[in-house]
Coordinates of N, CA, C and O in Angstrom, one line a residue:
M1 N -166.7 -148.5 10.2 CA -165.4 -148.9 10.7 C -164.9 -148.1 9.4 O -164.9 -148.1 8.3
G2 N -163.9 -147.1 9.8 CA -162.7 -146.6 8.8 C -161.1 -147.9 8.1 O -161.4 -148.7 9.0
L3 N -160.4 -147.1 7.2 CA -159.8 -148.4 7.1 C -158.5 -148.0 8.1 O -158.1 -149.3 8.2
T4 N -158.5 -147.0 8.8 CA -156.9 -147.7 10.0 C -157.8 -148.9 10.7 O -156.9 -149.9 10.8
E5 N -158.8 -149.6 10.7 CA -159.0 -150.4 11.5 C -159.3 -151.6 11.0 O -159.0 -152.8 10.6
A6 N -159.6 -151.6 9.8 CA -159.6 -152.6 8.7 C -157.9 -153.4 8.4 O -157.9 -154.5 8.3
F7 N -157.2 -152.6 8.3 CA -156.0 -152.3 8.3 C -155.0 -153.3 9.9 O -154.5 -154.1 9.5
R8 N -155.8 -152.5 10.8 CA -155.8 -153.6 11.8 C -155.6 -154.9 12.4 O -155.0 -155.5 13.3
R9 N -157.5 -155.1 11.6 CA -157.6 -156.0 11.5 C -157.2 -157.2 10.7 O -157.4 -158.2 10.9
G10 N -156.8 -156.6 9.4 CA -155.7 -157.6 8.6 C -157.2 -157.7 7.5 O -157.7 -158.7 6.6
S11 N -158.2 -157.5 7.8 CA -159.6 -157.3 6.3 C -159.2 -156.0 5.0 O -159.9 -156.6 4.2
A12 N -158.0 -155.5 5.4 CA -157.7 -154.6 4.5 C -156.3 -154.7 4.1 O -155.8 -155.0 5.4
T13 N -156.3 -154.5 2.9 CA -154.4 -154.4 2.9 C -153.8 -153.5 1.6 O -154.7 -152.8 1.4
I14 N -152.6 -153.4 1.6 CA -152.2 -152.1 0.5 C -152.7 -152.9 -0.8 O -153.2 -151.9 -1.9
W15 N -152.9 -154.3 -1.4 CA -153.7 -154.3 -2.6 C -154.5 -154.3 -2.5 O -155.3 -154.1 -3.4
T16 N -155.6 -154.2 -1.9 CA -157.0 -153.4 -1.6 C -157.0 -151.9 -2.1 O -157.9 -151.5 -2.9
L17 N -156.1 -151.5 -1.3 CA -156.2 -149.5 -2.4 C -155.5 -149.4 -3.2 O -155.9 -149.0 -4.1
I18 N -155.0 -150.5 -3.9 CA -154.5 -150.8 -5.3 C -155.1 -151.1 -5.9 O -156.1 -150.6 -6.9
A19 N -156.4 -152.0 -5.2 CA -157.5 -152.5 -6.6 C -158.2 -151.9 -6.6 O -159.0 -151.2 -8.1
S20 N -158.9 -150.6 -5.6 CA -159.9 -150.0 -5.7 C -159.3 -148.6 -6.4 O -159.9 -148.0 -7.3
C21 N -157.7 -148.4 -7.0 CA -157.1 -147.0 -7.8 C -157.8 -147.7 -9.4 O -158.1 -146.6 -10.1
A22 N -158.0 -148.8 -9.3 CA -158.2 -149.3 -10.6 C -159.7 -148.5 -11.3 O -159.8 -148.5 -12.4
I23 N -160.4 -148.5 -10.1 CA -161.4 -148.6 -10.7 C -162.2 -147.0 -10.1 O -162.7 -146.7 -11.0
C24 N -162.0 -146.7 -9.0 CA -162.6 -144.8 -8.5 C -161.7 -144.2 -7.5 O -162.3 -143.0 -7.2
S25 N -160.4 -144.0 -7.9 CA -159.7 -143.4 -7.2 C -158.5 -142.4 -7.7 O -158.4 -142.6 -9.1
T26 N -158.0 -141.7 -7.3 CA -157.0 -141.0 -7.9 C -155.3 -141.5 -7.5 O -154.4 -141.1 -7.6
G27 N -155.3 -142.4 -6.9 CA -153.9 -143.1 -6.6 C -154.2 -143.1 -5.1 O -154.7 -143.2 -4.2
L28 N -152.5 -143.1 -4.2 CA -152.6 -143.7 -3.0 C -151.8 -142.3 -2.5 O -150.9 -142.0 -3.0
D29 N -152.2 -141.9 -1.3 CA -151.8 -141.0 -0.7 C -151.4 -141.2 0.2 O -151.6 -141.4 1.3
M30 N -150.4 -140.6 0.6 CA -149.6 -140.9 2.1 C -149.9 -142.2 3.2 O -150.2 -142.4 3.9
V31 N -149.7 -143.2 2.2 CA -149.6 -145.1 2.4 C -148.2 -145.3 3.1 O -146.9 -145.0 2.6
C32 N -148.5 -145.1 4.9 CA -147.6 -145.6 5.5 C -146.3 -147.1 5.2 O -147.6 -148.3 5.4
I33 N -145.0 -147.5 4.9 CA -144.7 -148.3 4.4 C -143.6 -148.9 5.5 O -142.9 -148.0 6.3
P34 N -142.8 -150.2 5.5 CA -141.7 -150.1 6.5 C -140.5 -150.0 6.0 O -140.7 -149.6 5.0
G35 N -139.7 -148.9 6.8 CA -139.1 -148.7 6.2 C -138.0 -149.0 5.8 O -136.6 -148.9 4.8
D36 N -137.4 -150.6 6.1 CA -136.2 -151.6 5.6 C -137.1 -152.1 4.1 O -136.3 -152.9 3.1
T37 N -138.4 -151.6 3.6 CA -139.0 -152.2 2.6 C -137.5 -151.7 1.2 O -137.8 -150.5 0.8
P38 N -137.3 -152.6 0.3 CA -136.3 -152.2 -0.7 C -137.0 -151.5 -1.8 O -137.8 -151.5 -1.8
A39 N -135.7 -150.6 -1.9 CA -135.9 -149.9 -3.8 C -136.8 -150.1 -4.6 O -138.0 -150.0 -5.7
E40 N -136.2 -151.6 -4.2 CA -137.4 -152.4 -6.2 C -138.2 -152.5 -5.9 O -139.2 -152.8 -6.9
V41 N -138.9 -152.9 -4.5 CA -140.1 -153.1 -4.3 C -141.1 -151.5 -4.2 O -141.8 -151.9 -4.6
I42 N -140.9 -150.6 -3.8 CA -141.3 -149.0 -4.1 C -141.3 -149.1 -5.5 O -142.6 -148.7 -6.4
A43 N -140.4 -149.0 -6.1 CA -140.2 -149.0 -7.8 C -141.0 -150.2 -8.8 O -142.3 -149.4 -9.3
G44 N -141.3 -151.6 -7.6 CA -142.6 -152.3 -8.5 C -143.6 -151.0 -7.9 O -144.9 -151.6 -8.9
L45 N -144.6 -151.5 -7.2 CA -145.8 -150.6 -6.6 C -145.9 -149.7 -7.7 O -147.4 -149.5 -8.3
I46 N -145.1 -148.1 -7.7 CA -145.3 -147.4 -8.1 C -145.4 -148.1 -10.1 O -146.5 -147.0 -10.6
S47 N -144.9 -149.1 -10.7 CA -144.7 -149.5 -11.7 C -146.3 -149.9 -11.7 O -147.2 -150.2 -12.7
D48 N -146.8 -150.3 -10.5 CA -148.3 -151.2 -10.8 C -149.5 -149.8 -10.9 O -149.8 -150.4 -12.0
F49 N -149.1 -148.8 -10.7 CA -150.1 -147.3 -10.6 C -149.8 -147.3 -11.8 O -150.8 -146.1 -12.8
L50 N -148.6 -147.1 -12.4 CA -148.0 -146.7 -14.0 C -149.2 -147.5 -14.8 O -149.7 -147.2 -15.7
A51 N -149.0 -148.8 -14.8 CA -150.1 -149.5 -15.9 C -151.2 -149.4 -15.2 O -152.0 -149.4 -16.2
I52 N -151.9 -149.4 -14.4 CA -152.8 -148.9 -14.3 C -153.3 -147.9 -14.9 O -154.5 -147.7 -15.6
G53 N -152.8 -146.4 -14.7 CA -153.1 -145.7 -15.2 C -153.4 -145.4 -16.8 O -154.0 -145.1 -17.4
V54 N -152.3 -146.4 -17.4 CA -152.6 -146.6 -18.6 C -153.4 -147.1 -19.6 O -154.1 -146.2 -20.2
V55 N -153.5 -148.4 -18.6 CA -155.0 -149.1 -18.9 C -156.1 -148.2 -19.1 O -157.2 -148.0 -19.9
D56 N -156.2 -147.8 -17.7 CA -157.7 -146.5 -17.4 C -157.5 -145.3 -17.8 O -158.6 -144.3 -17.7
G57 N -156.7 -145.0 -18.3 CA -156.3 -143.6 -19.3 C -156.6 -142.2 -18.3 O -157.0 -141.6 -18.3
K58 N -155.9 -142.2 -16.7 CA -156.0 -141.6 -15.9 C -154.6 -141.4 -14.8 O -154.3 -142.0 -15.1
T59 N -154.7 -140.2 -14.7 CA -153.4 -140.0 -14.0 C -153.8 -140.7 -12.6 O -154.6 -139.8 -11.9
L60 N -152.9 -141.3 -11.7 CA -152.9 -141.9 -10.9 C -151.5 -141.3 -10.0 O -150.5 -140.9 -10.5
G61 N -151.4 -140.3 -8.0 CA -150.0 -140.2 -7.6 C -150.0 -141.1 -6.4 O -151.1 -142.6 -6.3
V62 N -148.7 -141.6 -6.5 CA -148.4 -142.2 -5.9 C -147.6 -141.7 -4.3 O -146.7 -141.2 -4.8
R63 N -147.0 -141.4 -3.2 CA -146.8 -140.9 -2.3 C -146.7 -142.5 -1.6 O -147.8 -142.4 -0.3
L64 N -145.6 -143.0 -1.0 CA -145.3 -144.1 0.2 C -144.5 -143.1 0.5 O -143.4 -142.7 0.6
I65 N -144.8 -143.5 2.3 CA -143.9 -142.8 3.3 C -142.9 -144.3 4.2 O -143.8 -145.0 4.9
P66 N -141.9 -144.7 3.6 CA -141.1 -145.6 4.6 C -140.8 -145.4 5.8 O -139.9 -143.9 6.1
V67 N -141.2 -145.8 6.7 CA -140.9 -145.1 7.9 C -139.7 -146.5 8.6 O -140.4 -147.4 9.1
P68 N -138.9 -145.6 9.1 CA -137.6 -145.9 9.4 C -137.9 -146.9 10.8 O -138.1 -146.4 11.8
G69 N -137.7 -148.0 11.0 CA -137.6 -149.2 12.2 C -139.2 -149.7 12.3 O -139.7 -150.2 13.5
A70 N -140.4 -149.3 11.5 CA -141.4 -149.4 11.5 C -141.4 -150.7 10.8 O -141.0 -151.3 9.7
K71 N -142.5 -152.3 11.5 CA -142.7 -153.2 10.8 C -144.4 -153.1 10.5 O -145.4 -152.4 11.1
P72 N -144.5 -153.9 9.6 CA -146.2 -154.0 9.3 C -146.8 -153.6 10.5 O -146.6 -154.6 11.3
G73 N -148.4 -153.3 10.9 CA -149.2 -153.3 11.7 C -148.5 -152.4 12.7 O -149.3 -152.3 13.6
D74 N -147.5 -151.6 12.6 CA -147.0 -150.9 13.9 C -147.8 -149.2 13.4 O -148.2 -149.5 12.4
E75 N -148.3 -148.7 14.5 CA -149.6 -147.4 14.4 C -148.1 -146.6 13.7 O -146.9 -146.1 15.5
V76 N -148.4 -145.0 13.4 CA -147.4 -143.9 13.7 C -148.5 -143.0 13.5 O -149.2 -143.2 13.1
D77 N -147.9 -141.8 14.4 CA -148.4 -140.9 15.0 C -147.7 -139.5 13.9 O -147.0 -139.2 14.8
F78 N -148.7 -138.9 13.4 CA -148.2 -137.8 12.7 C -147.8 -136.3 13.3 O -147.6 -135.4 12.8
G79 N -149.3 -136.5 14.1 CA -149.6 -135.2 14.8 C -150.8 -134.8 13.7 O -151.3 -135.0 13.2
G80 N -151.5 -133.5 14.5 CA -152.0 -132.6 13.7 C -152.6 -133.2 13.3 O -153.2 -134.0 13.3
L81 N -153.2 -132.4 11.8 CA -153.9 -132.6 10.8 C -153.6 -134.2 10.0 O -154.6 -134.7 9.5
L82 N -152.0 -134.7 10.0 CA -152.1 -135.8 9.0 C -152.1 -137.5 10.4 O -152.4 -138.3 9.8
G83 N -152.7 -136.9 11.5 CA -153.1 -137.7 12.2 C -152.3 -139.4 12.5 O -151.4 -139.4 12.3
R84 N -152.9 -140.6 13.1 CA -152.2 -142.1 12.8 C -152.5 -143.1 12.2 O -154.2 -142.5 11.3
T85 N -152.3 -143.6 12.0 CA -152.4 -144.8 10.7 C -151.3 -145.8 10.8 O -150.2 -145.9 11.9
V86 N -151.5 -146.9 10.3 CA -151.0 -148.3 10.3 C -150.2 -148.7 9.2 O -150.0 -148.0 7.9
V87 N -148.6 -149.0 9.4 CA -147.8 -149.3 8.4 C -148.6 -150.8 8.2 O -148.6 -151.7 8.6
L88 N -148.4 -150.3 6.5 CA -148.6 -151.6 5.6 C -148.0 -152.6 5.1 O -147.0 -152.3 5.4
D89 N -148.0 -153.9 5.3 CA -146.9 -155.1 4.7 C -147.8 -154.5 2.9 O -148.7 -155.3 2.4
V90 N -145.8 -155.1 2.5 CA -145.8 -155.2 1.0 C -145.7 -156.6 0.7 O -145.6 -156.3 -0.7
G91 N -146.0 -157.3 1.6 CA -145.7 -158.8 1.0 C -144.3 -158.7 1.0 O -143.6 -158.3 0.7
P92 N -144.0 -160.3 1.0 CA -143.0 -160.9 0.8 C -141.8 -161.1 -0.6 O -141.0 -161.6 -0.6
F93 N -143.0 -160.3 -1.6 CA -142.5 -160.7 -3.0 C -141.6 -159.3 -3.6 O -141.8 -158.3 -3.2
T94 N -140.6 -159.8 -4.5 CA -140.2 -158.7 -4.8 C -139.9 -158.6 -6.6 O -139.5 -159.9 -7.2
P95 N -140.0 -157.7 -6.8 CA -140.2 -157.5 -8.3 C -138.9 -157.2 -8.5 O -138.2 -156.2 -10.1
K96 N -137.5 -157.5 -8.3 CA -136.4 -157.3 -8.5 C -135.7 -157.7 -9.8 O -135.4 -156.6 -10.9
D97 N -135.8 -158.3 -10.6 CA -136.0 -158.8 -11.6 C -136.4 -158.4 -12.8 O -135.7 -157.8 -14.0
F98 N -137.7 -158.2 -12.8 CA -138.2 -157.2 -13.8 C -137.9 -155.9 -13.5 O -137.7 -155.0 -14.6
I99 N -138.3 -155.3 -12.6 CA -137.0 -153.6 -12.3 C -135.8 -153.8 -12.8 O -136.0 -152.3 -14.1
S100 N -134.8 -154.5 -12.6 CA -133.7 -154.1 -13.4 C -133.6 -154.7 -14.9 O -132.6 -154.5 -15.0
R101 N -134.6 -155.1 -14.9 CA -134.4 -154.9 -17.0 C -134.3 -153.7 -17.6 O -133.8 -153.4 -18.8
G102 N -134.5 -152.6 -16.7 CA -134.8 -151.1 -17.2 C -135.7 -151.1 -18.6 O -136.8 -151.7 -18.8
G103 N -135.6 -150.3 -18.9 CA -136.3 -150.0 -20.2 C -137.1 -148.4 -20.4 O -136.5 -148.1 -19.5
E104 N -137.8 -148.1 -21.0 CA -139.0 -146.9 -21.1 C -139.8 -147.4 -21.2 O -140.5 -148.1 -21.9
V105 N -141.1 -146.0 -20.7 CA -142.5 -146.0 -20.5 C -142.2 -145.5 -22.0 O -142.4 -144.7 -22.5
P106 N -143.4 -146.4 -23.3 CA -143.6 -145.4 -24.5 C -144.4 -144.0 -24.1 O -145.4 -144.2 -22.9
H107 N -144.4 -143.6 -24.9 CA -145.0 -142.6 -25.2 C -146.5 -142.6 -24.8 O -147.2 -143.4 -25.4
Y108 N -147.9 -142.0 -24.4 CA -148.8 -142.5 -24.3 C -149.5 -141.7 -25.0 O -149.8 -140.1 -24.5
K109 N -150.7 -141.8 -26.1 CA -151.8 -140.6 -26.2 C -152.7 -140.5 -26.1 O -153.9 -141.9 -26.0
Q110 N -153.7 -139.6 -25.3 CA -154.6 -140.0 -24.8 C -156.0 -140.0 -26.0 O -155.8 -139.3 -26.7
R111 N -156.4 -141.3 -25.2 CA -158.1 -141.5 -26.0 C -158.8 -140.2 -25.7 O -158.9 -139.7 -25.2
L112 N -159.5 -140.4 -27.1 CA -160.8 -138.9 -27.3 C -162.2 -140.0 -26.7 O -162.0 -140.8 -26.7

């Protein structure tokens, strides 16, 4: 069974992908989320990857695709090499208070 089928039946979520990136991945690439996902939720997801990268000492990429009009569970077909995928649910919670605090990410010194 592939990831798309796991997402369809609910046995994998966006949090499954995030957790796996802490162990053996390079990040999230081309993951579809609902088009009405608030900016602070997207910023929170990106911040999660920043934290994982700092702790693990590795570079992680994040490419999320907000799909206009799509809801969690909808299938999207990009055609050609990009193929089909399922729009993932980002959950009901918002990191708005945390994200709106602002601040800076401290300089990271690479471990030897």
